[in-house]
Every structure is written in structure tokens, then in C-alpha cells.
Amino acid sequence: MNGLGQLLYLDYEINDLKNRNSIDSLSKAINKKQTLIEVIEKVENPSLKRSLNRFYIEKVANEFIVDSLRKLKSRNLPKILCCNEQDVKNTEIAKKQIHMVLNHQIVLTDEELEMVISNLDDSLDRIIFRKFLIDKKNNAQIAREIGANTFRRESSTTNGKSTFNRSTVGRRINKFK
């Protein structure tokens, strides 16, 4: 995974964190977004750079439907290591703590939960867990909010909008159980 998919949800996450007044988490999300944008800016192939910009920043759907463009993306984008060794350790600890919370092995305050969630390495997971664990929303409510307010990539097989439903939310949550 090259990590650029984070850009599809980071704008939504940043707005949500502004509304929550979560300064530390907001700073992490903004830095992550800037790092990913810098990766796109450093791409040397002009065609690929334009496509990456259109898809991940402008959020124009169907940009990577053409197989040759997807292959070009795969060959020219290294795996993005946007975290240092400590970030990787923090992510692993956060995943274990989320697992323990979901299985009722530990109880954390909302502030502690926010600190743990902010260490996850996937923006969509962070959004879902804030809504599920802090806001106490169910899968259907989360799916409606995220699906209505974020960019959802077009499916390359059906050329239609991929669904974001409560099953999608449930799968994201259950991978931590």
C-alpha cells in the first residue's frame, strides 16, 4: 500500500477534529496530509503526477480505471514510509489497546481514547473509531455520515459508486477484535 488513499478521507477527518477541538490529533492529521501531498509533488512522471493530483487531491473519480495508468502508479510510487520506528510502535500499541477496549478488557476515558485513536495509521479507521467509541454511534449511523460526507472511489469493475454501508463499518471495526 502506498498510503495515498489516506488523502481521500483526511479532509473529512481534519474538519471533524476541528469540530472536536482536538488540537494534538488535528496537528497529526494535517502533518500526515502534507507528507502525502509532498509525495505526489515529487513524482517525476508528468502524466502520473497529474493523475495522482486529480484523484487524490481534487478527488476526481475514475482516474485510475485505465490499467496502464494503474501499473504506472504501482511502478513509480514506492511504499510510503511516513512514520518513523516510534510511530510504528505507537500504532501497534494503539491497535492492541483498541482491541482491548472492543473486548471490554479495559475502559478508557474519551480523552484517552482520542490519544489512542490518533495513533492509528489509517484515516478511515480513525474516523470510524471516533464515531463508534467516543460518539457512541452505531454502524448504520457511521456509514450514513461518512458515506454522505466523504469522497468514495468509483469501483473499477462496475464503474459505479462503491457502497459504504454498515457492513463496511463493521468489517473495519471487527478487524481489531
PDB file of C-alpha atoms in Angstrom:
ATOM      1  CA  MET A   1       0.000   0.000   0.000  1.00  0.00           C
ATOM      2  CA  ASN A   2       1.402   3.384  -0.934  1.00  0.00           C
ATOM      3  CA  GLY A   3      -0.628   5.315   1.637  1.00  0.00           C
ATOM      4  CA  LEU A   4      -2.084   7.905  -0.721  1.00  0.00           C
ATOM      5  CA  GLY A   5      -5.593   6.554  -0.092  1.00  0.00           C
ATOM      6  CA  GLN A   6      -5.418   8.428   3.224  1.00  0.00           C
ATOM      7  CA  LEU A   7      -5.897  11.658   1.250  1.00  0.00           C
ATOM      8  CA  LEU A   8      -9.436  10.584   0.355  1.00  0.00           C
ATOM      9  CA  TYR A   9     -10.501  10.881   3.993  1.00  0.00           C
ATOM     10  CA  LEU A  10      -8.055  13.287   5.636  1.00  0.00           C
ATOM     11  CA  ASP A  11     -10.057  16.424   4.749  1.00  0.00           C
ATOM     12  CA  TYR A  12     -13.106  14.926   6.458  1.00  0.00           C
ATOM     13  CA  GLU A  13     -11.016  13.854   9.453  1.00  0.00           C
ATOM     14  CA  ILE A  14      -9.395  17.294   9.745  1.00  0.00           C
ATOM     15  CA  ASN A  15     -12.801  19.027   9.749  1.00  0.00           C
ATOM     16  CA  ASP A  16     -14.092  16.553  12.333  1.00  0.00           C
ATOM     17  CA  LEU A  17     -11.068  17.167  14.571  1.00  0.00           C
ATOM     18  CA  LYS A  18     -11.546  20.941  14.275  1.00  0.00           C
ATOM     19  CA  ASN A  19     -15.145  20.492  15.455  1.00  0.00           C
ATOM     20  CA  ARG A  20     -13.954  18.323  18.346  1.00  0.00           C
ATOM     21  CA  ASN A  21     -11.238  20.857  19.197  1.00  0.00           C
ATOM     22  CA  SER A  22      -8.675  18.026  19.286  1.00  0.00           C
ATOM     23  CA  ILE A  23      -5.517  20.055  18.770  1.00  0.00           C
ATOM     24  CA  ASP A  24      -2.900  17.271  19.016  1.00  0.00           C
ATOM     25  CA  SER A  25      -4.805  14.873  16.751  1.00  0.00           C
ATOM     26  CA  LEU A  26      -5.533  17.711  14.333  1.00  0.00           C
ATOM     27  CA  SER A  27      -1.836  18.523  14.108  1.00  0.00           C
ATOM     28  CA  LYS A  28      -1.005  14.859  13.356  1.00  0.00           C
ATOM     29  CA  ALA A  29      -3.653  14.691  10.616  1.00  0.00           C
ATOM     30  CA  ILE A  30      -2.500  17.940   8.980  1.00  0.00           C
ATOM     31  CA  ASN A  31       1.130  16.758   9.019  1.00  0.00           C
ATOM     32  CA  LYS A  32       0.118  13.406   7.503  1.00  0.00           C
ATOM     33  CA  LYS A  33      -1.794  15.176   4.722  1.00  0.00           C
ATOM     34  CA  GLN A  34       1.146  17.459   3.949  1.00  0.00           C
ATOM     35  CA  THR A  35       3.551  14.498   3.829  1.00  0.00           C
ATOM     36  CA  LEU A  36       1.322  12.665   1.341  1.00  0.00           C
ATOM     37  CA  ILE A  37       0.880  15.773  -0.832  1.00  0.00           C
ATOM     38  CA  GLU A  38       4.674  16.167  -0.900  1.00  0.00           C
ATOM     39  CA  VAL A  39       4.967  12.586  -2.193  1.00  0.00           C
ATOM     40  CA  ILE A  40       2.715  13.497  -5.124  1.00  0.00           C
ATOM     41  CA  GLU A  41       4.658  16.705  -5.777  1.00  0.00           C
ATOM     42  CA  LYS A  42       7.921  14.719  -6.041  1.00  0.00           C
ATOM     43  CA  VAL A  43       6.619  12.346  -8.743  1.00  0.00           C
ATOM     44  CA  GLU A  44       8.694  12.882 -11.877  1.00  0.00           C
ATOM     45  CA  ASN A  45       6.357  11.379 -14.482  1.00  0.00           C
ATOM     46  CA  PRO A  46       4.078  14.300 -15.524  1.00  0.00           C
ATOM     47  CA  SER A  47       1.169  12.094 -16.605  1.00  0.00           C
ATOM     48  CA  LEU A  48       1.211  10.135 -13.354  1.00  0.00           C
ATOM     49  CA  LYS A  49       1.661  13.284 -11.277  1.00  0.00           C
ATOM     50  CA  ARG A  50      -1.371  14.903 -12.965  1.00  0.00           C
ATOM     51  CA  SER A  51      -3.472  11.774 -12.399  1.00  0.00           C
ATOM     52  CA  LEU A  52      -2.418  11.456  -8.760  1.00  0.00           C
ATOM     53  CA  ASN A  53      -3.265  15.115  -8.203  1.00  0.00           C
ATOM     54  CA  ARG A  54      -6.668  14.759  -9.863  1.00  0.00           C
ATOM     55  CA  PHE A  55      -7.587  11.587  -7.993  1.00  0.00           C
ATOM     56  CA  TYR A  56      -6.192  12.173  -4.507  1.00  0.00           C
ATOM     57  CA  ILE A  57      -6.271  15.941  -4.151  1.00  0.00           C
ATOM     58  CA  GLU A  58      -9.048  17.101  -6.485  1.00  0.00           C
ATOM     59  CA  LYS A  59     -10.878  13.808  -5.839  1.00  0.00           C
ATOM     60  CA  VAL A  60     -11.986  13.231  -9.441  1.00  0.00           C
ATOM     61  CA  ALA A  61     -13.334   9.684  -9.627  1.00  0.00           C
ATOM     62  CA  ASN A  62     -12.318   7.083 -12.216  1.00  0.00           C
ATOM     63  CA  GLU A  63      -8.824   8.479 -12.700  1.00  0.00           C
ATOM     64  CA  PHE A  64      -7.184   5.056 -12.325  1.00  0.00           C
ATOM     65  CA  ILE A  65      -9.638   2.957 -14.339  1.00  0.00           C
ATOM     66  CA  VAL A  66      -7.124   2.536 -17.162  1.00  0.00           C
ATOM     67  CA  ASP A  67      -4.869  -0.447 -16.394  1.00  0.00           C
ATOM     68  CA  SER A  68      -1.758   1.138 -17.876  1.00  0.00           C
ATOM     69  CA  LEU A  69      -2.105   4.124 -15.543  1.00  0.00           C
ATOM     70  CA  ARG A  70      -2.567   1.863 -12.512  1.00  0.00           C
ATOM     71  CA  LYS A  71       0.577  -0.071 -13.469  1.00  0.00           C
ATOM     72  CA  LEU A  72       2.469   3.202 -13.902  1.00  0.00           C
ATOM     73  CA  LYS A  73       1.341   4.221 -10.425  1.00  0.00           C
ATOM     74  CA  SER A  74       2.464   0.897  -8.941  1.00  0.00           C
ATOM     75  CA  ARG A  75       5.897   1.040 -10.561  1.00  0.00           C
ATOM     76  CA  ASN A  76       6.625   4.686  -9.772  1.00  0.00           C
ATOM     77  CA  LEU A  77       5.373   5.040  -6.221  1.00  0.00           C
ATOM     78  CA  PRO A  78       7.448   3.417  -3.514  1.00  0.00           C
ATOM     79  CA  LYS A  79       5.808   2.261  -0.340  1.00  0.00           C
ATOM     80  CA  ILE A  80       5.452   5.437   1.656  1.00  0.00           C
ATOM     81  CA  LEU A  81       7.210   5.290   4.965  1.00  0.00           C
ATOM     82  CA  CYS A  82       5.637   8.337   6.511  1.00  0.00           C
ATOM     83  CA  CYS A  83       6.320   7.137  10.011  1.00  0.00           C
ATOM     84  CA  ASN A  84       9.425   6.558  11.967  1.00  0.00           C
ATOM     85  CA  GLU A  85      10.091   3.497  14.090  1.00  0.00           C
ATOM     86  CA  GLN A  86       8.422   5.085  17.129  1.00  0.00           C
ATOM     87  CA  ASP A  87       5.248   5.807  15.096  1.00  0.00           C
ATOM     88  CA  VAL A  88       5.117   2.160  14.046  1.00  0.00           C
ATOM     89  CA  LYS A  89       5.413   1.068  17.687  1.00  0.00           C
ATOM     90  CA  ASN A  90       2.728   3.565  18.729  1.00  0.00           C
ATOM     91  CA  THR A  91       0.420   2.231  16.007  1.00  0.00           C
ATOM     92  CA  GLU A  92       0.883  -1.351  17.182  1.00  0.00           C
ATOM     93  CA  ILE A  93       0.220  -0.355  20.801  1.00  0.00           C
ATOM     94  CA  ALA A  94      -2.877   1.595  19.714  1.00  0.00           C
ATOM     95  CA  LYS A  95      -4.226  -1.423  17.809  1.00  0.00           C
ATOM     96  CA  LYS A  96      -3.769  -3.603  20.883  1.00  0.00           C
ATOM     97  CA  GLN A  97      -5.482  -1.016  23.093  1.00  0.00           C
ATOM     98  CA  ILE A  98      -8.428  -0.697  20.667  1.00  0.00           C
ATOM     99  CA  HIS A  99      -8.686  -4.496  20.678  1.00  0.00           C
ATOM    100  CA  MET A 100      -8.821  -4.480  24.479  1.00  0.00           C
ATOM    101  CA  VAL A 101     -11.462  -1.711  24.543  1.00  0.00           C
ATOM    102  CA  LEU A 102     -13.634  -3.530  21.992  1.00  0.00           C
ATOM    103  CA  ASN A 103     -13.384  -6.731  24.023  1.00  0.00           C
ATOM    104  CA  HIS A 104     -14.185  -4.911  27.286  1.00  0.00           C
ATOM    105  CA  GLN A 105     -10.799  -5.714  28.791  1.00  0.00           C
ATOM    106  CA  ILE A 106     -10.004  -2.068  29.562  1.00  0.00           C
ATOM    107  CA  VAL A 107     -12.027   1.111  29.888  1.00  0.00           C
ATOM    108  CA  LEU A 108     -10.602   4.440  28.709  1.00  0.00           C
ATOM    109  CA  THR A 109     -11.923   7.979  29.036  1.00  0.00           C
ATOM    110  CA  ASP A 110     -12.813   9.891  25.875  1.00  0.00           C
ATOM    111  CA  GLU A 111      -9.539  11.825  26.127  1.00  0.00           C
ATOM    112  CA  GLU A 112      -7.543   8.599  26.480  1.00  0.00           C
ATOM    113  CA  LEU A 113      -9.471   7.072  23.575  1.00  0.00           C
ATOM    114  CA  GLU A 114      -8.661  10.094  21.402  1.00  0.00           C
ATOM    115  CA  MET A 115      -4.956   9.719  22.182  1.00  0.00           C
ATOM    116  CA  VAL A 116      -5.072   6.023  21.283  1.00  0.00           C
ATOM    117  CA  ILE A 117      -7.158   6.532  18.126  1.00  0.00           C
ATOM    118  CA  SER A 118      -4.871   9.311  16.878  1.00  0.00           C
ATOM    119  CA  ASN A 119      -2.006   6.778  16.769  1.00  0.00           C
ATOM    120  CA  LEU A 120      -3.779   4.504  14.264  1.00  0.00           C
ATOM    121  CA  ASP A 121      -2.209   4.577  10.810  1.00  0.00           C
ATOM    122  CA  ASP A 122      -5.398   4.669   8.715  1.00  0.00           C
ATOM    123  CA  SER A 123      -7.535   7.803   8.484  1.00  0.00           C
ATOM    124  CA  LEU A 124     -10.763   5.918   7.798  1.00  0.00           C
ATOM    125  CA  ASP A 125     -10.184   3.708  10.849  1.00  0.00           C
ATOM    126  CA  ARG A 126      -9.548   6.801  12.968  1.00  0.00           C
ATOM    127  CA  ILE A 127     -12.806   8.402  11.766  1.00  0.00           C
ATOM    128  CA  ILE A 128     -14.828   5.232  12.381  1.00  0.00           C
ATOM    129  CA  PHE A 129     -13.422   4.620  15.875  1.00  0.00           C
ATOM    130  CA  ARG A 130     -14.015   8.218  16.974  1.00  0.00           C
ATOM    131  CA  LYS A 131     -17.647   7.903  15.955  1.00  0.00           C
ATOM    132  CA  PHE A 132     -18.042   4.387  17.371  1.00  0.00           C
ATOM    133  CA  LEU A 133     -16.155   4.620  20.670  1.00  0.00           C
ATOM    134  CA  ILE A 134     -16.394   8.316  21.561  1.00  0.00           C
ATOM    135  CA  ASP A 135     -19.663   9.410  19.914  1.00  0.00           C
ATOM    136  CA  LYS A 136     -21.320   6.014  20.609  1.00  0.00           C
ATOM    137  CA  LYS A 137     -22.854   5.796  17.126  1.00  0.00           C
ATOM    138  CA  ASN A 138     -23.887   2.517  15.544  1.00  0.00           C
ATOM    139  CA  ASN A 139     -22.572   1.154  12.248  1.00  0.00           C
ATOM    140  CA  ALA A 140     -25.505   2.437  10.176  1.00  0.00           C
ATOM    141  CA  GLN A 141     -25.217   5.974  11.591  1.00  0.00           C
ATOM    142  CA  ILE A 142     -21.474   5.996  10.955  1.00  0.00           C
ATOM    143  CA  ALA A 143     -21.922   4.719   7.399  1.00  0.00           C
ATOM    144  CA  ARG A 144     -24.524   7.400   6.631  1.00  0.00           C
ATOM    145  CA  GLU A 145     -22.290  10.189   7.935  1.00  0.00           C
ATOM    146  CA  ILE A 146     -19.093   9.034   6.274  1.00  0.00           C
ATOM    147  CA  GLY A 147     -20.718   7.952   3.021  1.00  0.00           C
ATOM    148  CA  ALA A 148     -22.551  11.250   2.655  1.00  0.00           C
ATOM    149  CA  ASN A 149     -19.610  13.471   3.540  1.00  0.00           C
ATOM    150  CA  THR A 150     -16.526  11.877   2.015  1.00  0.00           C
ATOM    151  CA  PHE A 151     -15.237  11.010  -1.401  1.00  0.00           C
ATOM    152  CA  ARG A 152     -15.793   7.387  -2.226  1.00  0.00           C
ATOM    153  CA  ARG A 153     -13.699   5.959  -5.056  1.00  0.00           C
ATOM    154  CA  GLU A 154     -15.549   4.580  -8.066  1.00  0.00           C
ATOM    155  CA  SER A 155     -15.319   0.848  -8.481  1.00  0.00           C
ATOM    156  CA  SER A 156     -13.156  -0.163 -11.417  1.00  0.00           C
ATOM    157  CA  THR A 157     -15.232  -3.263 -12.109  1.00  0.00           C
ATOM    158  CA  THR A 158     -18.705  -1.787 -12.059  1.00  0.00           C
ATOM    159  CA  ASN A 159     -17.748   1.796 -12.875  1.00  0.00           C
ATOM    160  CA  GLY A 160     -20.302   2.789 -10.273  1.00  0.00           C
ATOM    161  CA  LYS A 161     -20.007   4.300  -6.842  1.00  0.00           C
ATOM    162  CA  SER A 162     -18.760   1.769  -4.348  1.00  0.00           C
ATOM    163  CA  THR A 163     -21.053   1.381  -1.396  1.00  0.00           C
ATOM    164  CA  PHE A 164     -20.131   2.490   2.052  1.00  0.00           C
ATOM    165  CA  ASN A 165     -22.593   0.806   4.358  1.00  0.00           C
ATOM    166  CA  ARG A 166     -22.860  -0.558   7.867  1.00  0.00           C
ATOM    167  CA  SER A 167     -21.187  -3.805   6.776  1.00  0.00           C
ATOM    168  CA  THR A 168     -18.161  -1.820   5.624  1.00  0.00           C
ATOM    169  CA  VAL A 169     -18.032  -0.084   9.009  1.00  0.00           C
ATOM    170  CA  GLY A 170     -18.495  -3.408  10.792  1.00  0.00           C
ATOM    171  CA  ARG A 171     -15.612  -5.022   8.889  1.00  0.00           C
ATOM    172  CA  ARG A 172     -13.329  -2.106   9.792  1.00  0.00           C
ATOM    173  CA  ILE A 173     -14.244  -2.416  13.482  1.00  0.00           C
ATOM    174  CA  ASN A 174     -14.093  -6.217  13.558  1.00  0.00           C
ATOM    175  CA  LYS A 175     -10.554  -6.362  12.170  1.00  0.00           C
ATOM    176  CA  PHE A 176      -9.461  -5.001  15.574  1.00  0.00           C
ATOM    177  CA  LYS A 177     -11.375  -7.569  17.653  1.00  0.00           C
TER     178      LYS A 177
END
